[in-house]
PDB file of N, CA and C in Angstrom:
ATOM      1  N   MET I  21      83.792 117.708  64.036  1.00 50.00           N
ATOM      2  CA  MET I  21      85.023 117.636  64.828  1.00 50.00           C
ATOM      3  C   MET I  21      84.721 118.177  66.216  1.00 50.00           C
ATOM      4  N   GLY I  22      85.235 117.491  67.224  1.00 62.00           N
ATOM      5  CA  GLY I  22      84.997 117.895  68.603  1.00 62.00           C
ATOM      6  C   GLY I  22      85.813 119.118  68.989  1.00 62.00           C
ATOM      7  N   GLU I  23      85.572 119.557  70.186  1.00 73.00           N
ATOM      8  CA  GLU I  23      86.295 120.709  70.713  1.00 73.00           C
ATOM      9  C   GLU I  23      87.743 120.331  71.018  1.00 73.00           C
ATOM     10  N   ILE I  24      88.655 121.261  70.734  1.00 76.00           N
ATOM     11  CA  ILE I  24      90.071 121.037  71.015  1.00 76.00           C
ATOM     12  C   ILE I  24      90.262 121.060  72.534  1.00 76.00           C
ATOM     13  N   VAL I  25      90.959 120.054  73.057  1.00 85.00           N
ATOM     14  CA  VAL I  25      91.139 119.956  74.498  1.00 85.00           C
ATOM     15  C   VAL I  25      92.466 120.564  74.935  1.00 85.00           C
ATOM     16  N   LYS I  26      92.501 121.005  76.165  1.00 93.00           N
ATOM     17  CA  LYS I  26      93.736 121.406  76.839  1.00 93.00           C
ATOM     18  C   LYS I  26      93.729 120.608  78.125  1.00 93.00           C
ATOM     19  N   LYS I  27      94.747 119.768  78.307  1.00 96.00           N
ATOM     20  CA  LYS I  27      94.685 118.817  79.411  1.00 96.00           C
ATOM     21  C   LYS I  27      96.061 118.594  80.012  1.00 96.00           C
ATOM     22  N   GLU I  28      96.086 118.500  81.337  1.00 96.00           N
ATOM     23  CA  GLU I  28      97.302 118.089  82.023  1.00 96.00           C
ATOM     24  C   GLU I  28      97.302 116.568  82.076  1.00 96.00           C
ATOM     25  N   VAL I  29      98.422 115.978  81.690  1.00 96.00           N
ATOM     26  CA  VAL I  29      98.580 114.525  81.724  1.00 96.00           C
ATOM     27  C   VAL I  29      99.589 114.212  82.820  1.00 96.00           C
ATOM     28  N   PHE I  30      99.126 113.554  83.869  1.00 96.00           N
ATOM     29  CA  PHE I  30     100.005 113.242  84.993  1.00 96.00           C
ATOM     30  C   PHE I  30     100.649 111.880  84.794  1.00 96.00           C
ATOM     31  N   ILE I  31     101.970 111.831  84.947  1.00 96.00           N
ATOM     32  CA  ILE I  31     102.703 110.583  84.802  1.00 96.00           C
ATOM     33  C   ILE I  31     103.312 110.193  86.145  1.00 96.00           C
ATOM     34  N   ASP I  32     103.374 108.890  86.406  1.00 95.00           N
ATOM     35  CA  ASP I  32     103.922 108.408  87.680  1.00 95.00           C
ATOM     36  C   ASP I  32     105.280 107.739  87.481  1.00 95.00           C
ATOM     37  N   ARG I  33     105.919 108.041  86.369  1.00 95.00           N
ATOM     38  CA  ARG I  33     107.256 107.543  86.048  1.00 95.00           C
ATOM     39  C   ARG I  33     108.065 108.710  85.496  1.00 95.00           C
ATOM     40  N   PRO I  34     109.363 108.535  85.280  1.00 96.00           N
ATOM     41  CA  PRO I  34     110.175 109.680  84.850  1.00 96.00           C
ATOM     42  C   PRO I  34     109.729 110.290  83.522  1.00 96.00           C
ATOM     43  N   TYR I  35     109.213 109.456  82.602  1.00 97.00           N
ATOM     44  CA  TYR I  35     108.780 109.968  81.297  1.00 97.00           C
ATOM     45  C   TYR I  35     107.715 109.061  80.704  1.00 97.00           C
ATOM     46  N   ILE I  36     107.081 109.551  79.661  1.00 97.00           N
ATOM     47  CA  ILE I  36     106.149 108.777  78.855  1.00 97.00           C
ATOM     48  C   ILE I  36     106.575 108.999  77.411  1.00 97.00           C
ATOM     49  N   THR I  37     106.442 107.985  76.569  1.00 97.00           N
ATOM     50  CA  THR I  37     106.817 108.189  75.166  1.00 97.00           C
ATOM     51  C   THR I  37     105.644 108.824  74.416  1.00 97.00           C
ATOM     52  N   LEU I  38     105.960 109.436  73.299  1.00 97.00           N
ATOM     53  CA  LEU I  38     104.923 110.058  72.480  1.00 97.00           C
ATOM     54  C   LEU I  38     103.890 109.022  72.046  1.00 97.00           C
ATOM     55  N   GLY I  39     104.345 107.836  71.661  1.00 97.00           N
ATOM     56  CA  GLY I  39     103.415 106.772  71.275  1.00 97.00           C
ATOM     57  C   GLY I  39     102.477 106.389  72.408  1.00 97.00           C
ATOM     58  N   GLN I  40     103.010 106.305  73.633  1.00 96.00           N
ATOM     59  CA  GLN I  40     102.172 105.979  74.796  1.00 96.00           C
ATOM     60  C   GLN I  40     101.148 107.081  75.050  1.00 96.00           C
ATOM     61  N   LEU I  41     101.579 108.329  74.905  1.00 97.00           N
ATOM     62  CA  LEU I  41     100.654 109.448  75.109  1.00 97.00           C
ATOM     63  C   LEU I  41      99.510 109.384  74.101  1.00 97.00           C
ATOM     64  N   LEU I  42      99.830 109.140  72.838  1.00 96.00           N
ATOM     65  CA  LEU I  42      98.795 109.062  71.803  1.00 96.00           C
ATOM     66  C   LEU I  42      97.772 107.980  72.139  1.00 96.00           C
ATOM     67  N   LYS I  43      98.238 106.848  72.630  1.00 96.00           N
ATOM     68  CA  LYS I  43      97.334 105.755  72.969  1.00 96.00           C
ATOM     69  C   LYS I  43      96.525 106.082  74.230  1.00 96.00           C
ATOM     70  N   GLU I  44      97.190 106.556  75.284  1.00 94.00           N
ATOM     71  CA  GLU I  44      96.494 106.849  76.534  1.00 94.00           C
ATOM     72  C   GLU I  44      95.443 107.939  76.383  1.00 94.00           C
ATOM     73  N   GLU I  45      95.672 108.869  75.469  1.00 94.00           N
ATOM     74  CA  GLU I  45      94.712 109.959  75.268  1.00 94.00           C
ATOM     75  C   GLU I  45      93.716 109.642  74.145  1.00 94.00           C
ATOM     76  N   SER I  46      93.706 108.374  73.705  1.00 93.00           N
ATOM     77  CA  SER I  46      92.760 107.877  72.694  1.00 93.00           C
ATOM     78  C   SER I  46      92.852 108.602  71.354  1.00 93.00           C
ATOM     79  N   VAL I  47      94.043 109.112  71.038  1.00 94.00           N
ATOM     80  CA  VAL I  47      94.264 109.692  69.709  1.00 94.00           C
ATOM     81  C   VAL I  47      94.362 108.541  68.705  1.00 94.00           C
ATOM     82  N   ILE I  48      94.981 107.438  69.141  1.00 96.00           N
ATOM     83  CA  ILE I  48      95.051 106.208  68.360  1.00 96.00           C
ATOM     84  C   ILE I  48      94.494 105.084  69.230  1.00 96.00           C
ATOM     85  N   SER I  49      94.077 103.980  68.606  1.00 95.00           N
ATOM     86  CA  SER I  49      93.479 102.906  69.400  1.00 95.00           C
ATOM     87  C   SER I  49      94.474 101.840  69.816  1.00 95.00           C
ATOM     88  N   SER I  50      95.631 101.787  69.149  1.00 90.00           N
ATOM     89  CA  SER I  50      96.651 100.824  69.564  1.00 90.00           C
ATOM     90  C   SER I  50      98.036 101.423  69.362  1.00 90.00           C
ATOM     91  N   GLY I  51      98.995 100.930  70.138  1.00 84.00           N
ATOM     92  CA  GLY I  51     100.354 101.441  70.035  1.00 84.00           C
ATOM     93  C   GLY I  51     100.949 101.258  68.653  1.00 84.00           C
ATOM     94  N   GLY I  52     100.516 100.213  67.948  1.00 88.00           N
ATOM     95  CA  GLY I  52     101.021  99.961  66.606  1.00 88.00           C
ATOM     96  C   GLY I  52     100.646 101.037  65.597  1.00 88.00           C
ATOM     97  N   GLN I  53      99.650 101.829  65.891  1.00 95.00           N
ATOM     98  CA  GLN I  53      99.228 102.895  64.977  1.00 95.00           C
ATOM     99  C   GLN I  53     100.060 104.158  65.112  1.00 95.00           C
ATOM    100  N   ALA I  54     100.915 104.235  66.124  1.00 94.00           N
ATOM    101  CA  ALA I  54     101.665 105.468  66.386  1.00 94.00           C
ATOM    102  C   ALA I  54     102.550 105.852  65.208  1.00 94.00           C
ATOM    103  N   LYS I  55     103.269 104.891  64.653  1.00 93.00           N
ATOM    104  CA  LYS I  55     104.184 105.183  63.547  1.00 93.00           C
ATOM    105  C   LYS I  55     103.417 105.759  62.357  1.00 93.00           C
ATOM    106  N   TRP I  56     102.304 105.131  62.013  1.00 95.00           N
ATOM    107  CA  TRP I  56     101.486 105.627  60.909  1.00 95.00           C
ATOM    108  C   TRP I  56     100.939 107.023  61.217  1.00 95.00           C
ATOM    109  N   TYR I  57     100.390 107.184  62.416  1.00 97.00           N
ATOM    110  CA  TYR I  57      99.795 108.473  62.791  1.00 97.00           C
ATOM    111  C   TYR I  57     100.830 109.592  62.684  1.00 97.00           C
ATOM    112  N   LEU I  58     102.026 109.354  63.200  1.00 96.00           N
ATOM    113  CA  LEU I  58     103.056 110.394  63.205  1.00 96.00           C
ATOM    114  C   LEU I  58     103.613 110.655  61.807  1.00 96.00           C
ATOM    115  N   ARG I  59     103.477 109.707  60.900  1.00 95.00           N
ATOM    116  CA  ARG I  59     103.895 109.934  59.520  1.00 95.00           C
ATOM    117  C   ARG I  59     102.876 110.828  58.801  1.00 95.00           C
ATOM    118  N   GLU I  60     101.614 110.707  59.194  1.00 95.00           N
ATOM    119  CA  GLU I  60     100.530 111.427  58.516  1.00 95.00           C
ATOM    120  C   GLU I  60     100.133 112.752  59.187  1.00 95.00           C
ATOM    121  N   HIS I  61     100.527 112.961  60.441  1.00 95.00           N
ATOM    122  CA  HIS I  61     100.097 114.144  61.193  1.00 95.00           C
ATOM    123  C   HIS I  61     101.297 114.831  61.845  1.00 95.00           C
ATOM    124  N   THR I  62     101.245 116.149  61.875  1.00 92.00           N
ATOM    125  CA  THR I  62     102.278 116.923  62.545  1.00 92.00           C
ATOM    126  C   THR I  62     101.963 117.004  64.032  1.00 92.00           C
ATOM    127  N   VAL I  63     102.963 116.711  64.853  1.00 97.00           N
ATOM    128  CA  VAL I  63     102.835 116.839  66.300  1.00 97.00           C
ATOM    129  C   VAL I  63     103.982 117.737  66.759  1.00 97.00           C
ATOM    130  N   ASN I  64     103.664 118.743  67.554  1.00 98.00           N
ATOM    131  CA  ASN I  64     104.693 119.655  68.056  1.00 98.00           C
ATOM    132  C   ASN I  64     104.933 119.404  69.539  1.00 98.00           C
ATOM    133  N   ILE I  65     106.204 119.269  69.877  1.00 98.00           N
ATOM    134  CA  ILE I  65     106.596 119.104  71.271  1.00 98.00           C
ATOM    135  C   ILE I  65     107.427 120.318  71.639  1.00 98.00           C
ATOM    136  N   ASN I  66     106.948 121.082  72.612  1.00 98.00           N
ATOM    137  CA  ASN I  66     107.613 122.331  73.014  1.00 98.00           C
ATOM    138  C   ASN I  66     107.857 123.220  71.798  1.00 98.00           C
ATOM    139  N   ASP I  67     106.829 123.340  70.955  1.00 97.00           N
ATOM    140  CA  ASP I  67     106.831 124.192  69.756  1.00 97.00           C
ATOM    141  C   ASP I  67     107.781 123.731  68.659  1.00 97.00           C
ATOM    142  N   GLU I  68     108.258 122.493  68.723  1.00 97.00           N
ATOM    143  CA  GLU I  68     109.127 121.934  67.675  1.00 97.00           C
ATOM    144  C   GLU I  68     108.465 120.679  67.118  1.00 97.00           C
ATOM    145  N   PRO I  69     108.388 120.541  65.774  1.00 97.00           N
ATOM    146  CA  PRO I  69     107.786 119.332  65.210  1.00 97.00           C
ATOM    147  C   PRO I  69     108.616 118.093  65.551  1.00 97.00           C
ATOM    148  N   ASP I  70     107.935 116.998  65.844  1.00 96.00           N
ATOM    149  CA  ASP I  70     108.622 115.740  66.148  1.00 96.00           C
ATOM    150  C   ASP I  70     107.727 114.588  65.727  1.00 96.00           C
ATOM    151  N   ASN I  71     108.293 113.587  65.070  1.00 95.00           N
ATOM    152  CA  ASN I  71     107.497 112.456  64.610  1.00 95.00           C
ATOM    153  C   ASN I  71     108.044 111.123  65.128  1.00 95.00           C
ATOM    154  N   ARG I  72     108.781 111.154  66.219  1.00 96.00           N
ATOM    155  CA  ARG I  72     109.355 109.934  66.786  1.00 96.00           C
ATOM    156  C   ARG I  72     108.430 109.379  67.864  1.00 96.00           C
ATOM    157  N   ARG I  73     107.880 108.198  67.613  1.00 95.00           N
ATOM    158  CA  ARG I  73     106.949 107.618  68.596  1.00 95.00           C
ATOM    159  C   ARG I  73     107.644 107.299  69.915  1.00 95.00           C
ATOM    160  N   GLY I  74     108.959 107.100  69.877  1.00 97.00           N
ATOM    161  CA  GLY I  74     109.711 106.819  71.094  1.00 97.00           C
ATOM    162  C   GLY I  74     110.228 108.054  71.801  1.00 97.00           C
ATOM    163  N   ARG I  75     109.865 109.250  71.295  1.00 97.00           N
ATOM    164  CA  ARG I  75     110.305 110.506  71.916  1.00 97.00           C
ATOM    165  C   ARG I  75     109.862 110.519  73.368  1.00 97.00           C
ATOM    166  N   LYS I  76     110.804 110.742  74.265  1.00 98.00           N
ATOM    167  CA  LYS I  76     110.497 110.759  75.693  1.00 98.00           C
ATOM    168  C   LYS I  76     109.956 112.125  76.090  1.00 98.00           C
ATOM    169  N   LEU I  77     108.833 112.108  76.763  1.00 98.00           N
ATOM    170  CA  LEU I  77     108.189 113.328  77.243  1.00 98.00           C
ATOM    171  C   LEU I  77     108.331 113.373  78.752  1.00 98.00           C
ATOM    172  N   TYR I  78     108.863 114.476  79.238  1.00 98.00           N
ATOM    173  CA  TYR I  78     109.137 114.642  80.661  1.00 98.00           C
ATOM    174  C   TYR I  78     108.238 115.706  81.270  1.00 98.00           C
ATOM    175  N   ASP I  79     108.237 115.759  82.593  1.00 97.00           N
ATOM    176  CA  ASP I  79     107.511 116.786  83.329  1.00 97.00           C
ATOM    177  C   ASP I  79     107.856 118.163  82.754  1.00 97.00           C
ATOM    178  N   GLY I  80     106.844 118.928  82.412  1.00 98.00           N
ATOM    179  CA  GLY I  80     107.060 120.268  81.867  1.00 98.00           C
ATOM    180  C   GLY I  80     106.964 120.345  80.358  1.00 98.00           C
ATOM    181  N   ASP I  81     106.997 119.202  79.662  1.00 98.00           N
ATOM    182  CA  ASP I  81     106.864 119.222  78.206  1.00 98.00           C
ATOM    183  C   ASP I  81     105.415 119.514  77.821  1.00 98.00           C
ATOM    184  N   ASN I  82     105.256 120.174  76.679  1.00 98.00           N
ATOM    185  CA  ASN I  82     103.936 120.471  76.125  1.00 98.00           C
ATOM    186  C   ASN I  82     103.837 119.822  74.757  1.00 98.00           C
ATOM    187  N   VAL I  83     102.741 119.113  74.512  1.00 98.00           N
ATOM    188  CA  VAL I  83     102.536 118.412  73.252  1.00 98.00           C
ATOM    189  C   VAL I  83     101.297 118.995  72.584  1.00 98.00           C
ATOM    190  N   ASP I  84     101.479 119.536  71.383  1.00 97.00           N
ATOM    191  CA  ASP I  84     100.384 120.119  70.615  1.00 97.00           C
ATOM    192  C   ASP I  84     100.068 119.187  69.452  1.00 97.00           C
ATOM    193  N   ILE I  85      98.884 118.597  69.493  1.00 96.00           N
ATOM    194  CA  ILE I  85      98.425 117.727  68.418  1.00 96.00           C
ATOM    195  C   ILE I  85      97.311 118.480  67.696  1.00 96.00           C
ATOM    196  N   PRO I  86      97.628 119.063  66.513  1.00 92.00           N
ATOM    197  CA  PRO I  86      96.637 119.865  65.796  1.00 92.00           C
ATOM    198  C   PRO I  86      95.318 119.115  65.592  1.00 92.00           C
ATOM    199  N   ASN I  87      94.226 119.811  65.773  1.00 91.00           N
ATOM    200  CA  ASN I  87      92.867 119.300  65.646  1.00 91.00           C
ATOM    201  C   ASN I  87      92.503 118.288  66.723  1.00 91.00           C
ATOM    202  N   VAL I  88      93.373 118.092  67.712  1.00 94.00           N
ATOM    203  CA  VAL I  88      93.090 117.180  68.827  1.00 94.00           C
ATOM    204  C   VAL I  88      93.170 117.945  70.137  1.00 94.00           C
ATOM    205  N   GLY I  89      94.366 118.479  70.448  1.00 95.00           N
ATOM    206  CA  GLY I  89      94.485 119.204  71.701  1.00 95.00           C
ATOM    207  C   GLY I  89      95.913 119.524  72.086  1.00 95.00           C
ATOM    208  N   LEU I  90      96.016 120.196  73.208  1.00 97.00           N
ATOM    209  CA  LEU I  90      97.290 120.583  73.789  1.00 97.00           C
ATOM    210  C   LEU I  90      97.405 119.853  75.123  1.00 97.00           C
ATOM    211  N   PHE I  91      98.486 119.088  75.273  1.00 97.00           N
ATOM    212  CA  PHE I  91      98.671 118.251  76.448  1.00 97.00           C
ATOM    213  C   PHE I  91      99.899 118.713  77.213  1.00 97.00           C
ATOM    214  N   PHE I  92      99.740 118.902  78.507  1.00 98.00           N
ATOM    215  CA  PHE I  92     100.811 119.372  79.382  1.00 98.00           C
ATOM    216  C   PHE I  92     101.257 118.197  80.245  1.00 98.00           C
ATOM    217  N   ILE I  93     102.500 117.762  80.086  1.00 98.00           N
ATOM    218  CA  ILE I  93     103.016 116.629  80.844  1.00 98.00           C
ATOM    219  C   ILE I  93     103.402 117.104  82.238  1.00 98.00           C
ATOM    220  N   ARG I  94     102.879 116.436  83.258  1.00 97.00           N
ATOM    221  CA  ARG I  94     103.159 116.805  84.634  1.00 97.00           C
ATOM    222  C   ARG I  94     103.487 115.538  85.430  1.00 97.00           C
ATOM    223  N   SER I  95     104.432 115.648  86.325  1.00 95.00           N
ATOM    224  CA  SER I  95     104.818 114.531  87.177  1.00 95.00           C
ATOM    225  C   SER I  95     103.902 114.452  88.383  1.00 95.00           C
ATOM    226  N   LYS I  96     103.437 113.234  88.697  1.00 89.00           N
ATOM    227  CA  LYS I  96     102.615 113.064  89.896  1.00 89.00           C
ATOM    228  C   LYS I  96     103.409 113.349  91.146  1.00 89.00           C
ATOM    229  N   GLN I  97     104.735 113.051  91.132  1.00 73.00           N
ATOM    230  CA  GLN I  97     105.557 113.312  92.301  1.00 73.00           C
ATOM    231  C   GLN I  97     105.577 114.790  92.642  1.00 73.00           C
ATOM    232  N   GLY I  98     105.600 115.640  91.634  1.00 51.00           N
ATOM    233  CA  GLY I  98     105.629 117.080  91.859  1.00 51.00           C
ATOM    234  C   GLY I  98     104.312 117.643  92.336  1.00 51.00           C
ATOM    235  N   SER I  99     103.230 116.888  92.133  1.00 47.00           N
ATOM    236  CA  SER I  99     101.904 117.411  92.491  1.00 47.00           C
ATOM    237  C   SER I  99     101.447 116.940  93.868  1.00 47.00           C
ATOM    238  N   GLU I 100     102.233 116.086  94.509  1.00 47.00           N
ATOM    239  CA  GLU I 100     101.796 115.564  95.816  1.00 47.00           C
ATOM    240  C   GLU I 100     102.265 116.434  96.959  1.00 47.00           C
TER     241      GLU I 100
END
């Protein structure tokens, strides 16, 4: 198993869905796998478990995917 990552994920829109995050960060290889992945694995958003692939993640949200990493959602608008 690789090293657990801690990464800022910059978004250029108001939000990203949990399913999109899983795909963009290569946790899953296709968006269709999100439902299965979230049924089989616990994902915590802001320290609360959530298994909705359509969950909207906004600037400031933190996503903890056990055995994968901790992802910090950040807005590109705020970083410019």
